[in-house]
mmCIF file of C-alpha atoms in Angstrom:
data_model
loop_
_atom_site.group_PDB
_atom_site.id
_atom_site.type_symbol
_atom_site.label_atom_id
_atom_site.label_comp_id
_atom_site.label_asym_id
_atom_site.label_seq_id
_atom_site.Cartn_x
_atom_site.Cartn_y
_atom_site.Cartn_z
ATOM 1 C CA UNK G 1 -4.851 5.755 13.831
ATOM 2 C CA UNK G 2 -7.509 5.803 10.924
ATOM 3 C CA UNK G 3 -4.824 7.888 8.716
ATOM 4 C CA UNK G 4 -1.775 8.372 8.716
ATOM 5 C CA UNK G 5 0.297 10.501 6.001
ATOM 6 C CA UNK G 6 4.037 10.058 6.184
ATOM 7 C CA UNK G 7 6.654 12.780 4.179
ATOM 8 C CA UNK G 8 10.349 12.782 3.596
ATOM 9 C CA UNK G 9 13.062 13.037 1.859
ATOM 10 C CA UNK G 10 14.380 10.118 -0.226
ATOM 11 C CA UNK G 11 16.399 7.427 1.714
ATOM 12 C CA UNK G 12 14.490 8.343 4.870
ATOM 13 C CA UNK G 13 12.463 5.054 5.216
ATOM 14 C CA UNK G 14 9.005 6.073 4.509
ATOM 15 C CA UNK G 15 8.761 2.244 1.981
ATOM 16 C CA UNK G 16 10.249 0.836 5.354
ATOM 17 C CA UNK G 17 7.426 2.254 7.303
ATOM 18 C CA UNK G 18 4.707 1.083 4.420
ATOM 19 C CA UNK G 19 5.948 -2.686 4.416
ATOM 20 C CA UNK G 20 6.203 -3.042 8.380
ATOM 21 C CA UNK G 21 2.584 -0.918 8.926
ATOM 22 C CA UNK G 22 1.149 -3.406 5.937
ATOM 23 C CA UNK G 23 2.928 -6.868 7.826
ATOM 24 C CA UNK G 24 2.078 -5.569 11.117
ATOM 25 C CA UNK G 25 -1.724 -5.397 9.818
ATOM 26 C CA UNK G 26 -2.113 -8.155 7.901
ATOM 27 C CA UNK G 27 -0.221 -10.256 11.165
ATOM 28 C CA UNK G 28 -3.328 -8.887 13.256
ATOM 29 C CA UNK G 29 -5.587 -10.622 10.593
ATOM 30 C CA UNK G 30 -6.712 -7.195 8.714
ATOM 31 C CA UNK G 31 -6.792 -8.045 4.942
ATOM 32 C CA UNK G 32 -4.331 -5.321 3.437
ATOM 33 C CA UNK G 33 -3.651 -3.978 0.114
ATOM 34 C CA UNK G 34 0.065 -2.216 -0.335
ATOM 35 C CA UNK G 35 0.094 0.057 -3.719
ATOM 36 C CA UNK G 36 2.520 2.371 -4.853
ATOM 37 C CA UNK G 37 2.907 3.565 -8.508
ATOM 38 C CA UNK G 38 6.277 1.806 -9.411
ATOM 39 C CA UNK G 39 6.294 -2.215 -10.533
ATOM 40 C CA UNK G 40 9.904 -2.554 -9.647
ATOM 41 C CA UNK G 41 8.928 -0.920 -5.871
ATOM 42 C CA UNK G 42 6.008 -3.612 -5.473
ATOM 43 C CA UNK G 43 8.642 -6.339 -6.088
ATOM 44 C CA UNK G 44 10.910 -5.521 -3.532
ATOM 45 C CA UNK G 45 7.725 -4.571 -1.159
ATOM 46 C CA UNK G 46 6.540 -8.136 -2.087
ATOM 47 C CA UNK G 47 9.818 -10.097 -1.510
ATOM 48 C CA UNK G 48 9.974 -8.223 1.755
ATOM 49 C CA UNK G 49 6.481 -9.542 2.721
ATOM 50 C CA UNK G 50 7.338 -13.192 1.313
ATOM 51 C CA UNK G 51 5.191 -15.273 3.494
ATOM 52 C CA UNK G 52 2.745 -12.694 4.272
ATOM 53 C CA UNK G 53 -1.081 -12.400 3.088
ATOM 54 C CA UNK G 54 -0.381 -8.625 2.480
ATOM 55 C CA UNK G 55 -1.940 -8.013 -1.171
ATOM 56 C CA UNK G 56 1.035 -5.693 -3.556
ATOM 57 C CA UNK G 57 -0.553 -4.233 -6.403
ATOM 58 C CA UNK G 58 0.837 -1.204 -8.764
ATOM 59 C CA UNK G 59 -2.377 1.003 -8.151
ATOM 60 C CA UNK G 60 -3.173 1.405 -12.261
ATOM 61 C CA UNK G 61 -3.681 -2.913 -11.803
ATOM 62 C CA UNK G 62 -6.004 -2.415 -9.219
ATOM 63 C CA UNK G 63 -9.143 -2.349 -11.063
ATOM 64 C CA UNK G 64 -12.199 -3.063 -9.121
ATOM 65 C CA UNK G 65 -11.582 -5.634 -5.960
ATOM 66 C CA UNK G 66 -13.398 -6.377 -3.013
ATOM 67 C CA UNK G 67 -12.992 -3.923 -0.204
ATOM 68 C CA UNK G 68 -10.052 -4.060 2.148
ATOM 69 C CA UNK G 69 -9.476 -3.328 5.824
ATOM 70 C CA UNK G 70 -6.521 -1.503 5.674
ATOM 71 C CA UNK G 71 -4.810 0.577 2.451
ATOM 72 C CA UNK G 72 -1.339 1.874 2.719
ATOM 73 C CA UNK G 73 -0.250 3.555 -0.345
ATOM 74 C CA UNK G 74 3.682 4.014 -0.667
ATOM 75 C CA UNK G 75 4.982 7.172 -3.295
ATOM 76 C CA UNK G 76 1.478 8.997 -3.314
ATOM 77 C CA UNK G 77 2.797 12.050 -5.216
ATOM 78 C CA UNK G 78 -0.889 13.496 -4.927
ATOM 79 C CA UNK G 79 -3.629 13.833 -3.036
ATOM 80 C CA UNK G 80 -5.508 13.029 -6.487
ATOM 81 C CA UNK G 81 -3.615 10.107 -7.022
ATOM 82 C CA UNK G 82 -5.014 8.878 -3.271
ATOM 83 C CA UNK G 83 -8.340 9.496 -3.891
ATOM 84 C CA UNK G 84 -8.668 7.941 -6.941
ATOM 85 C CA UNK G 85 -7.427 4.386 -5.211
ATOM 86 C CA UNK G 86 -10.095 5.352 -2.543
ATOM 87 C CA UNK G 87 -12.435 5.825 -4.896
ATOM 88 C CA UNK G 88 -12.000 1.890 -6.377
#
């Protein structure tokens, strides 16, 4: 799928889903930025991903980068918080 939007409740596994969906990409050579709004979350995504070429980023350090083939943003509260990584 182009998109995907995944809801639930806390403890349900949705950071689970965002680490395996960015490893699984970035294994089938996609380069792949993981963002979420919480530095302590993007260290734990990180150590999970030790090894891999995923890119983890707290999405107010993203700044302007070269374009990516897949984006999986973990804890979008908003839609406006989504498109204004989209819009980078």
């Amino acid at each position: 799928n182009e998109r995907v939007l995944c809801i639930g409740g806390a403890g349900s596994g949705k950071t689970l889903l965002a680490v395996e969906t960015a490893r699984r990409a970035a294994d089938d050579g996609a380069r792949v930025l993981l963002t979420c709004g919480s530095p302590g979350v993007i260290e734990l995504m990180a150590k999970s991903l030790g090894g891999s070429t995923v890119d983890c980023v707290v999405w107010s350090d993203i700044g302007k980068r070269e374009p990516y083939d897949v984006l999986v943003v973990d804890e979008a509260q908003g839609a406006r918080l989504a498109a204004e990584i989209l819009k980078r």
